[in-house]
Coordinates of C-alpha atoms and ligand atoms in Angstrom, one line a residue:
M1 CA 83.8 58.9 102.4
G2 CA 86.5 59.2 99.7
R3 CA 87.1 61.0 96.5
G4 CA 84.1 61.0 94.1
H5 CA 81.7 59.7 96.8
P6 CA 78.3 61.4 96.4
E7 CA 77.7 61.8 100.2
A8 CA 80.2 64.6 100.4
P9 CA 80.7 67.8 102.4
G10 CA 79.7 70.0 99.4
R11 CA 76.1 69.0 100.0
L12 CA 75.8 71.1 103.1
K13 CA 77.6 74.0 101.4
A14 CA 75.1 73.8 98.5
I15 CA 72.2 74.0 101.0
E16 CA 73.7 77.1 102.5
Q17 CA 73.9 78.7 99.1
G18 CA 70.3 77.6 98.3
L19 CA 69.0 79.3 101.5
D20 CA 70.9 82.5 100.4
V21 CA 69.4 82.4 96.9
V22 CA 65.8 82.3 98.2
G23 CA 66.6 85.1 100.7
I24 CA 66.1 83.3 104.0
A25 CA 69.7 82.7 105.1
D26 CA 69.5 85.6 107.6
R27 CA 66.1 84.9 108.9
L28 CA 66.7 81.5 110.4
D29 CA 67.4 80.8 114.1
R30 CA 70.5 78.7 113.7
R31 CA 71.8 76.3 116.3
E32 CA 74.8 74.0 116.6
A33 CA 74.1 70.3 116.9
P34 CA 75.1 68.8 120.2
E35 CA 76.5 65.2 120.3
A36 CA 73.8 62.6 121.0
P37 CA 74.3 60.6 124.2
L38 CA 75.0 56.9 123.5
D39 CA 71.9 56.1 125.6
A40 CA 69.7 57.9 123.1
I41 CA 71.3 56.1 120.2
K42 CA 70.9 52.7 121.9
R43 CA 67.2 53.3 122.3
V44 CA 66.9 52.3 118.6
H45 CA 70.1 50.4 118.0
D46 CA 71.5 47.2 119.4
E47 CA 74.1 48.1 122.0
F48 CA 76.6 45.6 120.7
Y49 CA 76.3 47.1 117.2
V50 CA 76.9 50.6 118.6
D51 CA 79.9 49.5 120.7
E52 CA 81.3 47.5 117.8
L53 CA 81.1 50.6 115.5
L54 CA 82.9 52.7 118.1
A55 CA 85.5 50.0 118.5
I56 CA 86.3 49.6 114.8
A57 CA 86.3 53.3 114.0
P58 CA 89.8 54.1 112.7
T59 CA 92.2 56.8 114.0
T60 CA 93.8 57.0 110.6
G61 CA 92.7 55.6 107.2
R62 CA 89.3 54.1 106.4
V63 CA 87.3 51.1 107.5
P64 CA 84.8 49.9 104.9
I65 CA 81.4 48.7 106.1
D66 CA 80.0 47.9 102.7
G67 CA 80.8 49.0 99.1
D68 CA 79.3 52.5 99.7
T69 CA 79.7 53.0 103.4
V70 CA 83.0 53.8 104.9
L71 CA 84.2 54.8 108.4
T72 CA 86.8 57.5 108.6
P73 CA 88.3 58.9 111.8
H74 CA 85.6 61.7 111.7
T75 CA 82.5 59.7 110.7
L76 CA 81.2 58.7 114.1
A77 CA 81.6 62.2 115.6
A78 CA 79.6 63.6 112.7
A79 CA 77.0 60.8 113.1
R80 CA 76.7 61.5 116.8
H81 CA 76.1 65.2 116.1
A82 CA 73.7 64.4 113.3
A83 CA 71.6 62.3 115.8
G84 CA 72.0 65.0 118.4
A85 CA 70.6 67.6 116.0
G86 CA 67.4 65.7 115.8
I87 CA 67.2 65.3 119.6
A88 CA 67.8 69.0 120.2
A89 CA 65.3 69.9 117.5
V90 CA 62.6 67.7 119.1
D91 CA 63.3 69.3 122.5
A92 CA 63.1 72.8 121.1
V93 CA 59.9 72.1 119.2
L94 CA 58.2 70.3 122.1
A95 CA 59.2 73.1 124.4
G96 CA 57.6 75.6 122.1
D97 CA 61.1 77.2 121.7
A98 CA 60.8 76.7 117.9
A99 CA 57.8 76.2 115.7
N100 CA 59.6 73.7 113.6
A101 CA 63.1 72.7 112.7
F102 CA 65.2 71.5 109.8
C103 CA 68.5 69.7 110.6
A104 CA 71.1 70.0 107.8
V105 CA 73.0 66.9 108.8
R106 CA 75.5 64.4 107.5
P107 CA 75.8 61.4 107.4
P108 CA 72.1 60.5 106.7
G109 CA 70.4 57.9 108.8
H110 CA 67.3 56.2 107.4
H111 CA 69.0 53.1 106.0
A112 CA 70.7 52.3 109.4
E113 CA 68.9 49.3 110.8
Y114 CA 68.7 48.1 114.4
A115 CA 72.0 46.4 114.1
R116 CA 73.4 47.2 110.7
A117 CA 75.0 50.2 109.0
M118 CA 74.4 50.5 105.3
G119 CA 73.7 52.9 102.4
F120 CA 75.9 55.8 103.8
C121 CA 74.1 55.5 107.2
F122 CA 75.4 54.6 110.6
F123 CA 72.9 55.9 113.2
N124 CA 69.3 56.3 112.3
N125 CA 68.9 60.0 113.1
I126 CA 65.1 60.2 112.5
A127 CA 64.4 57.0 114.5
I128 CA 66.6 58.3 117.4
A129 CA 64.6 61.6 117.3
A130 CA 61.3 59.8 117.3
A131 CA 62.3 57.5 120.1
H132 CA 63.4 60.5 122.1
A133 CA 60.1 62.2 121.5
L134 CA 58.3 59.1 122.9
A135 CA 60.6 58.3 125.8
V136 CA 61.6 61.7 127.0
G137 CA 59.0 64.0 125.4
G138 CA 56.2 61.8 126.7
L139 CA 54.4 61.7 123.4
E140 CA 52.1 58.8 122.5
R141 CA 51.8 59.2 118.7
V142 CA 54.4 60.4 116.2
A143 CA 54.5 60.2 112.4
I144 CA 57.6 59.9 110.3
L145 CA 57.2 60.9 106.7
D146 CA 60.1 59.9 104.3
F147 CA 60.1 61.3 100.8
D148 CA 63.7 60.3 100.0
V149 CA 63.9 58.4 96.8
H150 CA 65.2 55.3 98.6
H151 CA 63.0 53.4 101.0
G152 CA 63.7 54.1 104.7
N153 CA 64.4 50.4 105.5
G154 CA 66.3 51.2 108.7
T155 CA 63.4 53.3 110.1
E156 CA 61.0 50.4 109.2
D157 CA 63.3 47.9 110.8
V158 CA 63.5 49.9 114.1
F159 CA 59.8 50.6 114.4
R160 CA 58.2 47.6 112.7
H161 CA 56.6 46.6 116.0
E162 CA 56.1 50.0 117.5
P163 CA 52.4 51.0 117.5
R164 CA 53.1 54.6 118.5
V165 CA 54.9 55.3 115.3
L166 CA 53.3 55.8 111.9
F167 CA 55.9 55.5 109.2
C168 CA 55.1 56.6 105.6
S169 CA 57.7 56.3 102.9
S170 CA 57.6 57.0 99.2
Y171 CA 60.4 55.6 97.1
Q172 CA 61.5 54.3 93.8
N173 CA 61.3 50.5 93.5
P174 CA 63.1 48.5 92.3
L175 CA 66.1 50.4 93.7
F176 CA 68.4 50.2 96.7
P177 CA 67.6 48.9 99.3
F178 CA 65.1 46.7 97.3
T179 CA 62.4 46.6 100.0
N180 CA 59.2 44.7 99.6
D181 CA 56.1 46.9 99.0
E182 CA 53.9 45.5 101.7
S183 CA 52.1 48.1 103.9
V184 CA 50.7 47.5 107.3
P185 CA 47.6 49.6 107.5
G186 CA 47.7 52.4 110.1
R187 CA 51.4 51.8 110.9
L188 CA 53.7 51.3 107.9
I189 CA 52.6 52.9 104.7
K190 CA 54.7 52.1 101.6
T191 CA 54.3 54.2 98.5
P192 CA 56.5 52.6 95.8
L193 CA 57.0 54.6 92.5
R194 CA 58.2 53.3 89.2
A195 CA 61.3 54.7 87.5
G196 CA 60.4 57.7 85.4
V197 CA 57.5 58.9 87.7
G198 CA 57.2 62.7 88.0
G199 CA 55.5 65.2 90.2
S200 CA 51.8 64.5 89.3
V201 CA 52.0 60.8 90.1
F202 CA 54.0 61.5 93.3
R203 CA 51.4 64.1 94.4
R204 CA 48.5 61.8 93.8
A205 CA 50.2 59.0 95.7
V206 CA 50.9 61.1 98.7
E207 CA 47.3 62.3 98.7
R208 CA 46.1 58.7 98.4
D209 CA 48.4 57.1 100.9
W210 CA 49.8 59.6 103.4
L211 CA 47.0 62.1 104.1
P212 CA 44.4 59.5 105.2
A213 CA 47.0 57.7 107.3
L214 CA 47.9 60.9 109.1
D215 CA 44.2 61.6 109.6
E216 CA 43.8 58.3 111.3
A217 CA 47.0 58.5 113.4
R218 CA 46.6 62.1 114.5
P219 CA 50.3 62.5 115.4
Q220 CA 51.5 64.8 118.2
L221 CA 54.7 65.5 116.2
I222 CA 55.6 65.0 112.6
L223 CA 59.2 64.0 111.7
V224 CA 60.4 64.2 108.2
S225 CA 63.1 62.2 106.5
A226 CA 63.9 64.9 103.9
G227 CA 65.8 63.4 101.1
F228 CA 65.9 65.3 97.8
D229 CA 67.3 62.5 95.6
A230 CA 63.9 62.0 93.9
H231 CA 64.8 65.2 91.9
R232 CA 65.0 64.8 88.2
A233 CA 68.7 65.8 88.2
D234 CA 69.8 63.3 90.9
P235 CA 72.5 60.9 89.7
L236 CA 71.5 58.0 92.1
A237 CA 67.9 57.4 91.0
D238 CA 65.3 57.9 88.2
L239 CA 62.3 59.8 89.5
N240 CA 61.5 63.2 87.9
L241 CA 60.5 65.5 90.8
E242 CA 61.3 69.2 90.7
A243 CA 61.9 71.6 93.5
E244 CA 58.2 72.7 93.3
D245 CA 57.2 69.1 94.2
F246 CA 59.3 69.3 97.4
Q247 CA 57.6 72.6 98.1
W248 CA 54.2 71.0 97.5
V249 CA 54.8 68.0 99.8
T250 CA 56.2 70.3 102.5
E251 CA 53.0 72.4 102.3
R252 CA 50.9 69.3 102.7
I253 CA 53.1 68.3 105.7
T254 CA 52.7 71.8 107.3
E255 CA 49.0 71.6 106.8
A256 CA 48.8 68.2 108.5
A257 CA 51.0 69.5 111.3
D258 CA 48.8 72.5 111.8
R259 CA 45.7 70.2 112.0
Y260 CA 47.0 67.6 114.4
C261 CA 50.0 69.0 116.4
D262 CA 50.2 72.8 116.5
G263 CA 52.5 72.8 113.5
R264 CA 55.2 70.8 115.2
I265 CA 57.6 69.4 112.6
V266 CA 61.2 68.2 112.9
S267 CA 62.8 67.6 109.5
L268 CA 66.2 65.9 109.0
L269 CA 68.2 65.8 105.8
E270 CA 68.7 62.4 104.3
G271 CA 69.8 62.1 100.6
G272 CA 70.1 64.5 97.6
Y273 CA 73.3 64.3 95.6
A274 CA 72.9 66.7 92.6
L275 CA 74.2 69.8 94.3
D276 CA 72.1 72.4 92.4
A277 CA 68.9 70.4 92.7
L278 CA 69.7 69.7 96.4
A279 CA 70.2 73.5 97.0
A280 CA 67.0 74.5 95.3
S281 CA 64.9 71.7 96.8
A282 CA 66.1 72.1 100.4
A283 CA 65.8 75.8 100.1
V284 CA 62.1 75.7 99.2
H285 CA 61.5 73.0 101.9
V286 CA 63.0 75.3 104.6
Q287 CA 61.3 78.4 103.2
T288 CA 57.9 76.5 103.4
L289 CA 58.7 75.5 107.0
L290 CA 59.7 79.1 107.9
R291 CA 56.5 80.5 106.4
A292 CA 54.4 77.9 108.3
G293 CA 56.3 78.7 111.6
E294 CA 55.5 82.4 111.2
R295 CA 51.7 81.8 110.7
Ligands
ZN301 ZN1 68.3 58.4 99.2

């Protein structure tokens, strides 16, 4: 998105290195992300919004959407493959062709609303994957768990009136996108955390808010908006999680998935901008998914 922008290609290289450091780089079943069909994207986005983005995408230079969010000639191709990764992962997991999946994608998606790009996000990858699981996979109940440090306002916007989706999001507030903290029991669970909060408060909040909601919802698939920017080292926020906290929350998610849906999890990368912290945190997240898938 331009020199010095945190949402940069080095993030995916860092994750590759992190997987290597924990010794699982060669044990993963790797797949290329196909391009999402526009129909699948338009299940959760306004069709005029999608067509407008396609129309204004530049062939050279950059088109700013907001102060942080910029279209380059390659952005929408990447965004369509990012959305396609989630769809392909849902298909693989529902078919029993994979126990679970992690999608190392850019750009992220959870800030993209029904008709608005914002916060580095254009297409809401996790919402597109969830809508695909409902519409094509025939599921009746899915859960989206979002531990990115920023609230998943886009995901909330898309599924605000969708009773088949439970959306749980932990986030620092006040912080972009400055959401309100009002939960809707059984459907929309918001877990705001104050600046400076560390792993023990985060863990208690997840146990208090997410685990009972999952128990009530009994999802047939768990989708994860896996952002790692709540890490202590992240430059965009002020929570103090460590890689072990991401391992802990991933363990709780795999336990819930084992309990309700035969371990079916599709996780998509959202934020995480301190490269060493992102590498270590994403690596233990994937390592925990890999272990769970081998059980
Ligand atoms: Zn974030």
